[in-house]
Short mmCIF file of N, CA and C in Angstrom, two decimals:
data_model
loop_
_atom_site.label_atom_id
_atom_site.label_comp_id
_atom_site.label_asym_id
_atom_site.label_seq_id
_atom_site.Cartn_x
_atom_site.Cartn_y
_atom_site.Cartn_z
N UNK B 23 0.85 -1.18 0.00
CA UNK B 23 0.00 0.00 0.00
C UNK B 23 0.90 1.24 0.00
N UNK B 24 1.33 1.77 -1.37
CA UNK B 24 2.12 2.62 -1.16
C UNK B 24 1.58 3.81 -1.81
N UNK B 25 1.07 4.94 -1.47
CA UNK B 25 0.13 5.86 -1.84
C UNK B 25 0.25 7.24 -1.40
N UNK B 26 -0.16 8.59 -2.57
CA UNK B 26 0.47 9.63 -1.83
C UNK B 26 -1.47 10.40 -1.58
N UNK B 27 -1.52 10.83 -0.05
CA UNK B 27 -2.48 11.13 0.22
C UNK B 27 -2.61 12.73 0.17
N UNK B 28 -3.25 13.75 -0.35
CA UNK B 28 -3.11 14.97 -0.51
C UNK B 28 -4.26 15.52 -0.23
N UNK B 29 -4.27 17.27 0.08
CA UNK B 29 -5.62 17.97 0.21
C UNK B 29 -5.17 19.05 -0.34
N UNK B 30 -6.41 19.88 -0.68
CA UNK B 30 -6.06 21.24 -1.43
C UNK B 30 -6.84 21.97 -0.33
N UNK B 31 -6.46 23.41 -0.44
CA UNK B 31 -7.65 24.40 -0.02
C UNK B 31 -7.37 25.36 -1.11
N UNK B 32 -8.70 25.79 -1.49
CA UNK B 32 -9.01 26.70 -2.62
C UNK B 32 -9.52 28.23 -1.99
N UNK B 33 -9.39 28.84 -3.43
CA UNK B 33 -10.76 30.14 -3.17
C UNK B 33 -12.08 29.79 -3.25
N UNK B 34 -12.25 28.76 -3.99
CA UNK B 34 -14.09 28.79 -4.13
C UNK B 34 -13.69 27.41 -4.91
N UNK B 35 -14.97 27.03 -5.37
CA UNK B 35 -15.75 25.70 -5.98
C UNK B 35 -15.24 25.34 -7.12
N UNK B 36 -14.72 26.04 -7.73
CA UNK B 36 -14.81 26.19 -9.97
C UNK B 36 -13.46 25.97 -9.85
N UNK B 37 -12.87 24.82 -10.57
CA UNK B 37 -11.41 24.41 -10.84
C UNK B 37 -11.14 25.92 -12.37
N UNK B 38 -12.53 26.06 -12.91
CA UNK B 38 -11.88 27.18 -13.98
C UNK B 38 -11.82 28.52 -13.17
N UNK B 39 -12.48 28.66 -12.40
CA UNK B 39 -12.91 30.19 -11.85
C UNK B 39 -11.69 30.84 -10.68
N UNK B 40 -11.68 29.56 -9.80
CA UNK B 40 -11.07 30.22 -8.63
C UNK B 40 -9.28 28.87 -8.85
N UNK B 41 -8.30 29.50 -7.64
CA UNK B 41 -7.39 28.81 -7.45
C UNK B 41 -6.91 28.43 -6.18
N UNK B 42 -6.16 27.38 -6.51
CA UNK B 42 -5.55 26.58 -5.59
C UNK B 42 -4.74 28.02 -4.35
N UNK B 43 -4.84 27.52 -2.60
CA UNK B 43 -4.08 28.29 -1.97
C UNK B 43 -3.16 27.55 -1.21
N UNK B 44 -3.18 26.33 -1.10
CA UNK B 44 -2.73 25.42 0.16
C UNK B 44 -2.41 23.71 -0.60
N UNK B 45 -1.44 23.38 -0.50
CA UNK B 45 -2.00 22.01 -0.59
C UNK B 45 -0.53 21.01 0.30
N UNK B 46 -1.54 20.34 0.96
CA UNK B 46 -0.78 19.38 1.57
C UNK B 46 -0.61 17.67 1.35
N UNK B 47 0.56 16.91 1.92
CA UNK B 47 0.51 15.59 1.28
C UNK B 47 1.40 15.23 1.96
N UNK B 48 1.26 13.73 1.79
CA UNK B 48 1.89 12.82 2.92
C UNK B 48 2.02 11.92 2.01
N UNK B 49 3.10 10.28 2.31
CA UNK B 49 2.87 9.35 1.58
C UNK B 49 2.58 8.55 2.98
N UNK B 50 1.80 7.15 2.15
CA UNK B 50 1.41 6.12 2.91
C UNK B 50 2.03 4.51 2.59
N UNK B 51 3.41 4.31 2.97
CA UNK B 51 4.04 3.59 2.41
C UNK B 51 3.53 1.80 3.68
N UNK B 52 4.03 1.14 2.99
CA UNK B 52 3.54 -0.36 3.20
C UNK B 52 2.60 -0.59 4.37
N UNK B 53 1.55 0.14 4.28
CA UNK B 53 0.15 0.53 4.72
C UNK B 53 0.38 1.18 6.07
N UNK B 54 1.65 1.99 6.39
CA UNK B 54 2.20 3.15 7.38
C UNK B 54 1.98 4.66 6.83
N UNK B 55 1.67 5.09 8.00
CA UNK B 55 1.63 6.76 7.36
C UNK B 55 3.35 7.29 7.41
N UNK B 56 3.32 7.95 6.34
CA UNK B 56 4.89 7.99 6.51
C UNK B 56 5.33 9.65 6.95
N UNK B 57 5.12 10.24 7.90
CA UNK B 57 4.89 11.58 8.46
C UNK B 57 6.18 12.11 7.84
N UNK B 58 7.31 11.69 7.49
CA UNK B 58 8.51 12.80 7.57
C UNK B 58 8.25 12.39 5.77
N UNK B 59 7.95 12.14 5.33
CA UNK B 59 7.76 12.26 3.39
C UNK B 59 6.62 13.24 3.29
N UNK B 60 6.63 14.12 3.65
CA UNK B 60 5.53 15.48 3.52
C UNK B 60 5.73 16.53 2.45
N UNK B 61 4.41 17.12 1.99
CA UNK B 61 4.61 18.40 1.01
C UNK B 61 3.98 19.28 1.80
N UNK B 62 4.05 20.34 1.83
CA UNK B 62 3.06 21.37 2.50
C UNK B 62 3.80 22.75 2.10
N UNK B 63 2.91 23.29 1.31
CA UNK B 63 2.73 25.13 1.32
C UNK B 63 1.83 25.80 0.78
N UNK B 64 1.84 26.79 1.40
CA UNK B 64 0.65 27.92 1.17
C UNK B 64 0.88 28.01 -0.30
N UNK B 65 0.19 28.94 -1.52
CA UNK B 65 0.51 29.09 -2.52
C UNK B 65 0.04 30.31 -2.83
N UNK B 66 0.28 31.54 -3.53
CA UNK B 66 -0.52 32.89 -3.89
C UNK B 66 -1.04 32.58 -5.37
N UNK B 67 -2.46 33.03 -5.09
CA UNK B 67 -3.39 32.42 -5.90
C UNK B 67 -3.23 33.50 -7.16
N UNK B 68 -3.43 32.89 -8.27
CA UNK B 68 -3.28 33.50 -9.50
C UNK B 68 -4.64 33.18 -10.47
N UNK B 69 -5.14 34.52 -11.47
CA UNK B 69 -6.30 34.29 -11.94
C UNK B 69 -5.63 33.40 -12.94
N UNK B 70 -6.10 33.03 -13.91
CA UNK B 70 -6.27 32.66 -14.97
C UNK B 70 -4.96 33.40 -16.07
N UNK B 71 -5.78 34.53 -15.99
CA UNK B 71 -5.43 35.62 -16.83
C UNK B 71 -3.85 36.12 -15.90
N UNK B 72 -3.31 35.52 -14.86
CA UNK B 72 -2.06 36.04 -14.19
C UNK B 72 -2.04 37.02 -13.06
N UNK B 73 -3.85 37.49 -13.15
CA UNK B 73 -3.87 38.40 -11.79
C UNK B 73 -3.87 38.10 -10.40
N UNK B 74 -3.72 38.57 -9.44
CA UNK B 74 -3.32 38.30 -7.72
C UNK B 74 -5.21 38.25 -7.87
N UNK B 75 -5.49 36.78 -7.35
CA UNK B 75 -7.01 37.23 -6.84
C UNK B 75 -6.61 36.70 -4.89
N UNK B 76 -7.75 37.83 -5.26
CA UNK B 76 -8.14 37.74 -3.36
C UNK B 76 -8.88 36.49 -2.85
N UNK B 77 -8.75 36.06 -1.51
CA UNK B 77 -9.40 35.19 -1.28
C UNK B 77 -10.77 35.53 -0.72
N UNK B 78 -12.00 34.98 -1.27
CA UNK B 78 -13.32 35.19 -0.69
C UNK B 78 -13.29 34.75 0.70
N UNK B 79 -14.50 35.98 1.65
CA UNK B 79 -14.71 36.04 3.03
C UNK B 79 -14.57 34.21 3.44
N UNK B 80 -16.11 33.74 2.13
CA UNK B 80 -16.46 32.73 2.99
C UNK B 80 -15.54 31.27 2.43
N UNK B 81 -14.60 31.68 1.99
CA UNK B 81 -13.24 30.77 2.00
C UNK B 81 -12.58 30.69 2.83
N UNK B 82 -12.22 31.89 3.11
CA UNK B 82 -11.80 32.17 4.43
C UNK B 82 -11.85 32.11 5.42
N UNK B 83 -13.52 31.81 5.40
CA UNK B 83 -14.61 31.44 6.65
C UNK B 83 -13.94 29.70 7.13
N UNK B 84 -13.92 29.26 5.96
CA UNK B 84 -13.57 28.06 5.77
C UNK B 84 -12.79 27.38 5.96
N UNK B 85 -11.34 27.72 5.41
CA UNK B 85 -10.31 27.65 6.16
C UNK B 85 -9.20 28.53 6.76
N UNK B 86 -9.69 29.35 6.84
CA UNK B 86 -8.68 30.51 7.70
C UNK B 86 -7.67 30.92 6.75
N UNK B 87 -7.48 30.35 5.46
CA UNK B 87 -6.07 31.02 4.87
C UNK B 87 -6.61 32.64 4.20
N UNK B 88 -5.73 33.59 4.51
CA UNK B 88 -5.81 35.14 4.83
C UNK B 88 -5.21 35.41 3.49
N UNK B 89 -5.44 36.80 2.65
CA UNK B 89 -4.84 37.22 1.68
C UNK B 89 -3.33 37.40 2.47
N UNK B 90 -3.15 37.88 3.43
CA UNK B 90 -1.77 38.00 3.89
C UNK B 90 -0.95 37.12 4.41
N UNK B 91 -1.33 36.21 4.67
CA UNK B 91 -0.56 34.66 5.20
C UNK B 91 -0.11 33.99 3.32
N UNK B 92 -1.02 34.37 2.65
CA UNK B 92 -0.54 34.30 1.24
C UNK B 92 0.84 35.30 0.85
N UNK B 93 0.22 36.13 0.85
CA UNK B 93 1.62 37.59 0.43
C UNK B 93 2.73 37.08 0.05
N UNK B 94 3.52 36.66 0.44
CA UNK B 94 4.55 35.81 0.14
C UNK B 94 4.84 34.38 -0.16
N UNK B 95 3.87 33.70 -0.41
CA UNK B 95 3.85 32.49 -0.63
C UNK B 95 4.41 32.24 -2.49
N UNK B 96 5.22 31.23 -2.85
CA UNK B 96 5.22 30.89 -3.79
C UNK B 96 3.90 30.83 -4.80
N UNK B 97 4.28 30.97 -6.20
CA UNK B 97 2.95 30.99 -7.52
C UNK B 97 2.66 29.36 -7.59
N UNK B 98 1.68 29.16 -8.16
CA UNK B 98 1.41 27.62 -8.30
C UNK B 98 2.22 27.53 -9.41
N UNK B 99 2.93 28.20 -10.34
CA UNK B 99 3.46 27.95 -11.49
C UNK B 99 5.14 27.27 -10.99
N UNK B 100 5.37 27.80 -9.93
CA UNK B 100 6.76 27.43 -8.92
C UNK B 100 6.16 25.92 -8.25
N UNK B 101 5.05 25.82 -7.29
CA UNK B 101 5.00 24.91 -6.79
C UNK B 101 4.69 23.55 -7.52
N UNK B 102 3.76 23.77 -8.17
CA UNK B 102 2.72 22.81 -9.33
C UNK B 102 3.87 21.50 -9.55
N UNK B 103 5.34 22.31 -10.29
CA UNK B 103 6.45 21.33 -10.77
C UNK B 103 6.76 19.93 -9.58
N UNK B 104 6.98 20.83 -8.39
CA UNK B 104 7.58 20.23 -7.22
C UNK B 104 6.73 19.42 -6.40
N UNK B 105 5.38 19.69 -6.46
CA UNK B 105 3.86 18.59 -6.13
C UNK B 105 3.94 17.22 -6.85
N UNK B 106 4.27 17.84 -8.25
CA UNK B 106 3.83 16.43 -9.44
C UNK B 106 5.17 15.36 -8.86
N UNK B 107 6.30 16.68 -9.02
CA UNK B 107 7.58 15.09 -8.52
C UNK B 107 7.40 14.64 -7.18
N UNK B 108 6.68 15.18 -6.17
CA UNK B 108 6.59 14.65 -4.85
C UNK B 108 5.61 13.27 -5.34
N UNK B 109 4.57 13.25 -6.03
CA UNK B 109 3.66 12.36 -6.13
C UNK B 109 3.98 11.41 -7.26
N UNK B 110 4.89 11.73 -8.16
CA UNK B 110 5.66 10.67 -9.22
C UNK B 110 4.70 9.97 -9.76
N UNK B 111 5.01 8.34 -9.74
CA UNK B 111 3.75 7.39 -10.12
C UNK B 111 3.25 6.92 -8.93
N UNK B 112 2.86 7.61 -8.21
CA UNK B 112 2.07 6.84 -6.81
C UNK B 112 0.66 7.13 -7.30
N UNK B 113 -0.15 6.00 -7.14
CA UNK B 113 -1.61 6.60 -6.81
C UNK B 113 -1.76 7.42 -5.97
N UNK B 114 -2.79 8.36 -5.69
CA UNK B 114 -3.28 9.60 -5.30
C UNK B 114 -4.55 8.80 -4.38
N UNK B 115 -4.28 9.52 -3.10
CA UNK B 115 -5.86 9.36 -2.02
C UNK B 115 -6.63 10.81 -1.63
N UNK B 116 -7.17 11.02 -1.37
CA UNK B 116 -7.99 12.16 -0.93
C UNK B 116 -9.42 11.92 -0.54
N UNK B 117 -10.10 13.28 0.65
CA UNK B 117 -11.33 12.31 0.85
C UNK B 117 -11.98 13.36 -0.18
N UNK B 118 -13.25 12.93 -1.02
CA UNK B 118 -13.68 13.45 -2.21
C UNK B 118 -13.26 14.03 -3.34
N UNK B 119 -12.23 13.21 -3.35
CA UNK B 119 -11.07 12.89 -4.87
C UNK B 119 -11.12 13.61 -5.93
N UNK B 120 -12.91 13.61 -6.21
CA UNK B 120 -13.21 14.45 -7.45
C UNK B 120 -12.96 15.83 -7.72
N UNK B 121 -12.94 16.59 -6.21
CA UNK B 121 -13.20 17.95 -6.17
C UNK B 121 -11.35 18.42 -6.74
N UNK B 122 -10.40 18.02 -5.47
CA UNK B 122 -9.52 18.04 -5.84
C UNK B 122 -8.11 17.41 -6.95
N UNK B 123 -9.02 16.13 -7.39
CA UNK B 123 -8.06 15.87 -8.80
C UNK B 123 -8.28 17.35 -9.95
N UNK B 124 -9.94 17.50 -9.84
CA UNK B 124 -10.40 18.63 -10.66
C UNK B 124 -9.61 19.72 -10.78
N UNK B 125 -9.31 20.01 -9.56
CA UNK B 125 -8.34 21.12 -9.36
C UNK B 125 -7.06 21.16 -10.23
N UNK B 126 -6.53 19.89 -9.67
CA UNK B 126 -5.32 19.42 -10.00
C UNK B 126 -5.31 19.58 -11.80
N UNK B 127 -5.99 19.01 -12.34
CA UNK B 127 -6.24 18.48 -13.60
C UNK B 127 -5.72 19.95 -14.34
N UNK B 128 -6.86 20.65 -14.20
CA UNK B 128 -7.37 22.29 -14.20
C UNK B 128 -5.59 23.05 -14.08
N UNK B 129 -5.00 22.81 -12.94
CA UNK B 129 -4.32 23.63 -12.43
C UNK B 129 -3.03 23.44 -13.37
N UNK B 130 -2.52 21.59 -13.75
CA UNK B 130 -1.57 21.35 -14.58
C UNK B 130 -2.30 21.93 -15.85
N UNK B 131 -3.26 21.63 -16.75
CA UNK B 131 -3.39 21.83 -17.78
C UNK B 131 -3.28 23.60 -17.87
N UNK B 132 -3.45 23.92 -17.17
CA UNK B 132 -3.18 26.05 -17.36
C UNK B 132 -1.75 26.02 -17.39
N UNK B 133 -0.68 25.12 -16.74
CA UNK B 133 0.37 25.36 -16.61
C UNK B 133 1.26 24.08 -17.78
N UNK B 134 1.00 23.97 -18.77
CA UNK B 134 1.52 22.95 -19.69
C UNK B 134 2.06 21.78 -18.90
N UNK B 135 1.35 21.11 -17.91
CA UNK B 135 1.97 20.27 -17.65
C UNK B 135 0.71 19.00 -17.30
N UNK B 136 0.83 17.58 -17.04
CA UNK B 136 -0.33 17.01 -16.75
C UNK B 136 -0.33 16.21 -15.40
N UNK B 137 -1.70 16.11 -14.86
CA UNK B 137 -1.97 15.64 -14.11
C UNK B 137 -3.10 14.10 -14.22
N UNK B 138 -2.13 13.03 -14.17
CA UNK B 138 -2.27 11.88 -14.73
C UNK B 138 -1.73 10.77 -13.07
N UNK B 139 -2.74 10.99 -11.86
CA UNK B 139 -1.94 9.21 -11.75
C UNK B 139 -2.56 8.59 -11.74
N UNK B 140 -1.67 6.95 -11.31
CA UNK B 140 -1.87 6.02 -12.30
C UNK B 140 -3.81 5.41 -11.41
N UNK B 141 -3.96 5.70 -10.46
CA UNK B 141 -4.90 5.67 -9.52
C UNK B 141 -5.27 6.74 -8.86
N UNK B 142 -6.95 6.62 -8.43
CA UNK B 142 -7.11 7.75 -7.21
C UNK B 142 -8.15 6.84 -6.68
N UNK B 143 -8.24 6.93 -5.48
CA UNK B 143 -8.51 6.26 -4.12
C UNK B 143 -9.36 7.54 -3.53
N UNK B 144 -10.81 7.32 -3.48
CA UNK B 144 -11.36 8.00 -2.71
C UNK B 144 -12.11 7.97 -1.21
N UNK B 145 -11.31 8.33 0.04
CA UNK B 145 -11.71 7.46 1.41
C UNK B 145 -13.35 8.18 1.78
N UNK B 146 -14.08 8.94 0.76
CA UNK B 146 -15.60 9.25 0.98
C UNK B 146 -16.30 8.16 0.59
N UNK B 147 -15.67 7.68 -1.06
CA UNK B 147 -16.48 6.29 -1.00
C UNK B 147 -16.01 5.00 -0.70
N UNK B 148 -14.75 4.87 0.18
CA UNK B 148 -14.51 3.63 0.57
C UNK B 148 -15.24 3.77 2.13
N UNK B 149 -15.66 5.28 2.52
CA UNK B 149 -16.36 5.34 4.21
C UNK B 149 -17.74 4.20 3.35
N UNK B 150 -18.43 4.65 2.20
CA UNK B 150 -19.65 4.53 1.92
C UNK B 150 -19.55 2.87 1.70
N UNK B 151 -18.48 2.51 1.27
CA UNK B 151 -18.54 1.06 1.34
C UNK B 151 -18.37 0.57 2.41
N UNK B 152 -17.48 0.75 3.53
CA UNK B 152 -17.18 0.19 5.11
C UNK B 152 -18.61 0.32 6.00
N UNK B 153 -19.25 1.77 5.77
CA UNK B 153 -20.15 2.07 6.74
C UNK B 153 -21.49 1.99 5.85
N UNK B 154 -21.87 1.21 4.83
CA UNK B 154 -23.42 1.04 4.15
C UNK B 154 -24.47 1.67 4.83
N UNK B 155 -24.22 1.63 6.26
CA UNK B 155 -25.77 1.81 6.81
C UNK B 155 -25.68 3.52 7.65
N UNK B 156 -24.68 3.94 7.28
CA UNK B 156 -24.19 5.52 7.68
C UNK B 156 -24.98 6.22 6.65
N UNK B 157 -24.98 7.53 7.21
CA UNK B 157 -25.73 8.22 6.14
C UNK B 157 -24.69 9.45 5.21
N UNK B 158 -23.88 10.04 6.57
CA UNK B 158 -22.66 10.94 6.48
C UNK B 158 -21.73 10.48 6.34
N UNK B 159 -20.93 10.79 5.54
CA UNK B 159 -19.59 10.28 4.85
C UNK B 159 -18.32 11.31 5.32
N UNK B 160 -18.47 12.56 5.36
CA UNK B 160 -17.62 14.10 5.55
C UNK B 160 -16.56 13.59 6.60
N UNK B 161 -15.46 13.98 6.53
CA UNK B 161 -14.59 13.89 6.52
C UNK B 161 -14.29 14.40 8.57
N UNK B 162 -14.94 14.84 8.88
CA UNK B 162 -14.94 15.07 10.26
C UNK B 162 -15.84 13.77 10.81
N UNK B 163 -16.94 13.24 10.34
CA UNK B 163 -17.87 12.08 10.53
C UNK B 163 -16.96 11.37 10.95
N UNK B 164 -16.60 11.08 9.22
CA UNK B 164 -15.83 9.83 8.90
C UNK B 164 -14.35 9.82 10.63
N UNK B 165 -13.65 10.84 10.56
CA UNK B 165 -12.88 11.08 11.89
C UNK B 165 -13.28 10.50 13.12
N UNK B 166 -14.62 10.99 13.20
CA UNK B 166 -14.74 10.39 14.44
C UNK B 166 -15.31 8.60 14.63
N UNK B 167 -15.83 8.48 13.62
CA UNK B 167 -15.98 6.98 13.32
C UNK B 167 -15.43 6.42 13.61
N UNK B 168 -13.88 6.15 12.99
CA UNK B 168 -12.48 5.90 13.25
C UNK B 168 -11.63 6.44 14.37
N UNK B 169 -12.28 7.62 15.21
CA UNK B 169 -11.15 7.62 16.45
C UNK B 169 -10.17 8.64 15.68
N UNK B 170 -10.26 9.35 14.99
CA UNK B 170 -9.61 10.17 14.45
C UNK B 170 -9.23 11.24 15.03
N UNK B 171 -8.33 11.96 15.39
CA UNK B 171 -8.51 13.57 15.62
C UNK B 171 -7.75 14.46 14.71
N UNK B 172 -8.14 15.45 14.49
CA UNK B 172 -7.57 16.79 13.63
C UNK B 172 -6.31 17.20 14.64
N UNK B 173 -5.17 17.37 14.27
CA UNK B 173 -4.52 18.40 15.31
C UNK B 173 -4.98 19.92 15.48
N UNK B 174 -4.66 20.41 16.36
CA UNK B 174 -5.09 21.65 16.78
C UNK B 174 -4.57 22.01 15.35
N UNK B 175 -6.02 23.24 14.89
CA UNK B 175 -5.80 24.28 13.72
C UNK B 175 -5.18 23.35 12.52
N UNK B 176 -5.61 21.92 12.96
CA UNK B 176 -5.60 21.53 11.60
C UNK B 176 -6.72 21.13 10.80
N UNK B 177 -7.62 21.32 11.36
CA UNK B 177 -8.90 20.73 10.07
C UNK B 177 -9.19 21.99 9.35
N UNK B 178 -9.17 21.95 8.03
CA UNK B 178 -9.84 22.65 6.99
C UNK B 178 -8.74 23.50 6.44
N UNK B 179 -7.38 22.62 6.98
CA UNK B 179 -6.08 22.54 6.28
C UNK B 179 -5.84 21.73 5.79
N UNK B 180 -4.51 22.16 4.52
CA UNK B 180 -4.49 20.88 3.97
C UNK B 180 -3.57 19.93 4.81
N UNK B 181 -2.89 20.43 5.62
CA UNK B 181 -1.47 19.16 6.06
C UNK B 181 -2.56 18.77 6.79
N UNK B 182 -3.10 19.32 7.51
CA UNK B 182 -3.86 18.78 9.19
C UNK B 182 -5.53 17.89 8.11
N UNK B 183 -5.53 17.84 6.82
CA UNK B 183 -6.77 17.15 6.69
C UNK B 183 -6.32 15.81 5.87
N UNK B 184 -5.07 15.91 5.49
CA UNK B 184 -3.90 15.06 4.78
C UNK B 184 -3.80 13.93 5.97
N UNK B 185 -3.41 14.73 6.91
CA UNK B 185 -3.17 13.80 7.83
C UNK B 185 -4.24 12.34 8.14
N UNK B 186 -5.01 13.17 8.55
CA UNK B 186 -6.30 12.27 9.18
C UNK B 186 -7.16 11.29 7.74
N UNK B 187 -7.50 12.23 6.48
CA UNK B 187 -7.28 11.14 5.31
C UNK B 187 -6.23 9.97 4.97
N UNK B 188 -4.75 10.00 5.32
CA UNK B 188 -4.17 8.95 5.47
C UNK B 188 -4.57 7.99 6.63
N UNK B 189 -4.68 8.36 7.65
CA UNK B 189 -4.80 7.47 8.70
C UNK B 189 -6.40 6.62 8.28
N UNK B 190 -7.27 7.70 8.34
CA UNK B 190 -8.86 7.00 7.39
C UNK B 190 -8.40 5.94 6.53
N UNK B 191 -7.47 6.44 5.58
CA UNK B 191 -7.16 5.33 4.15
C UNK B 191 -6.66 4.27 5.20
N UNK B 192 -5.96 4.17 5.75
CA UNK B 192 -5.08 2.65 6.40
C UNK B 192 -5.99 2.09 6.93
N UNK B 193 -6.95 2.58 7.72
CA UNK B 193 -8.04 1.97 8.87
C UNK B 193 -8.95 1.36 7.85
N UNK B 194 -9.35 2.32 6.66
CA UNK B 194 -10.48 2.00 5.87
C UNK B 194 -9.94 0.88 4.81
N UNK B 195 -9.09 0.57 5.05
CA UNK B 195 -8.58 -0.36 3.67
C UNK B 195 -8.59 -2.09 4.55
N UNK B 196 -7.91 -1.73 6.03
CA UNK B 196 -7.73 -2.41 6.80
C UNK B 196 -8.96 -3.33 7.34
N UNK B 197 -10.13 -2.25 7.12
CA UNK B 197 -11.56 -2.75 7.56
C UNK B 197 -11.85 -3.37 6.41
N UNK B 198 -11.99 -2.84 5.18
CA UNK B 198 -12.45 -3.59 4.00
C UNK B 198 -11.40 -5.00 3.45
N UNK B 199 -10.70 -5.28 4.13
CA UNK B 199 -9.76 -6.29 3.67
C UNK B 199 -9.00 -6.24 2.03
N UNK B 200 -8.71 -4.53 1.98
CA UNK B 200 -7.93 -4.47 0.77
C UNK B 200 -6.96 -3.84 0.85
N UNK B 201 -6.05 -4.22 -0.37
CA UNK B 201 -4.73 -3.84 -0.36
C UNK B 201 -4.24 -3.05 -1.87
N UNK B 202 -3.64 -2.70 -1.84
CA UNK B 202 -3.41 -1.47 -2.80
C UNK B 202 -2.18 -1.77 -3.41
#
């Protein structure tokens, strides 16, 4: 089970509209979380078109990342390179996979480069397969299901939601009797 588990935090919803601010990642090597193989940084969000966009209130609401905790953060055009080689050919985990491969997809293709691995592993619908008779799947649920905790000021980050999605993936793979 050797797998790289990642989270994004954005400005908003639209992989075309808004951008990436945060993204964190861990690998999960022979079904261990592997804490010191980490990616993590803020990123200053760029339109489309190359302009500084601001981050919306209720993004912000969301996860606390500030236009000024940005200010100095590397362009995704700097980081983007150094994400893809952290994640190489590993399959990819995340909890609701779709939102953030989207991103991903979105974010390489603006920047001539692609976002292709060879797998993605989503621990929202492996909760929906372990827990059938659950109704909530979300990623704080799913936490406490499993005995999970966020570290302080880490949920609705990416390292601190990286985290607890790896540990989900090991437990949840562990419960379903599969291996990767």
């Amino acid at each position: 089970m050797n797998v790289v588990v990642f989270d994004l935090e954005t400005t908003g919803l639209s992989p075309e509209r808004d951008a990436i601010v945060e993204i964190g990642a861990l690998r999960v090597r022979d079904g261990r979380v592997a804490e010191s193989e980490r990616f993590e940084t803020l990123v200053r969000p760029l339109s489309a078109g190359g302009e500084l966009l601001r981050i919306p209130w209720h993004a912000q609401r969301v996860h606390g990342i500030s236009d000024d905790m940005v200010r100095g953060a590397p362009h995704l055009a700097d980081v983007l390179p150094e994400f893809l080689d952290f994640v190489g050919d590993s399959p990819v985990v995340a909890h609701n996979i779709s939102f953030d491969s989207r991103f991903m997809r979105e974010a390489a293709r603006r920047h001539g480069l692609v976002w292709a691995p060879p797998a993605e592993y989503c621990t929202m619908q492996l909760s929906r397969r372990a827990f059938p008779r659950e109704r909530s799947h979300n990623l704080d649920v799913l936490a406490g299901r499993l005995d999970l905790a966020f570290a302080r000021g880490g949920r609705h980050r990416s390292f601190g939601d990286a985290q607890v999605t790896a540990e989900a993936f090991v437990r949840l793979m562990e419960r379903l009797k599969v291996g990767v």
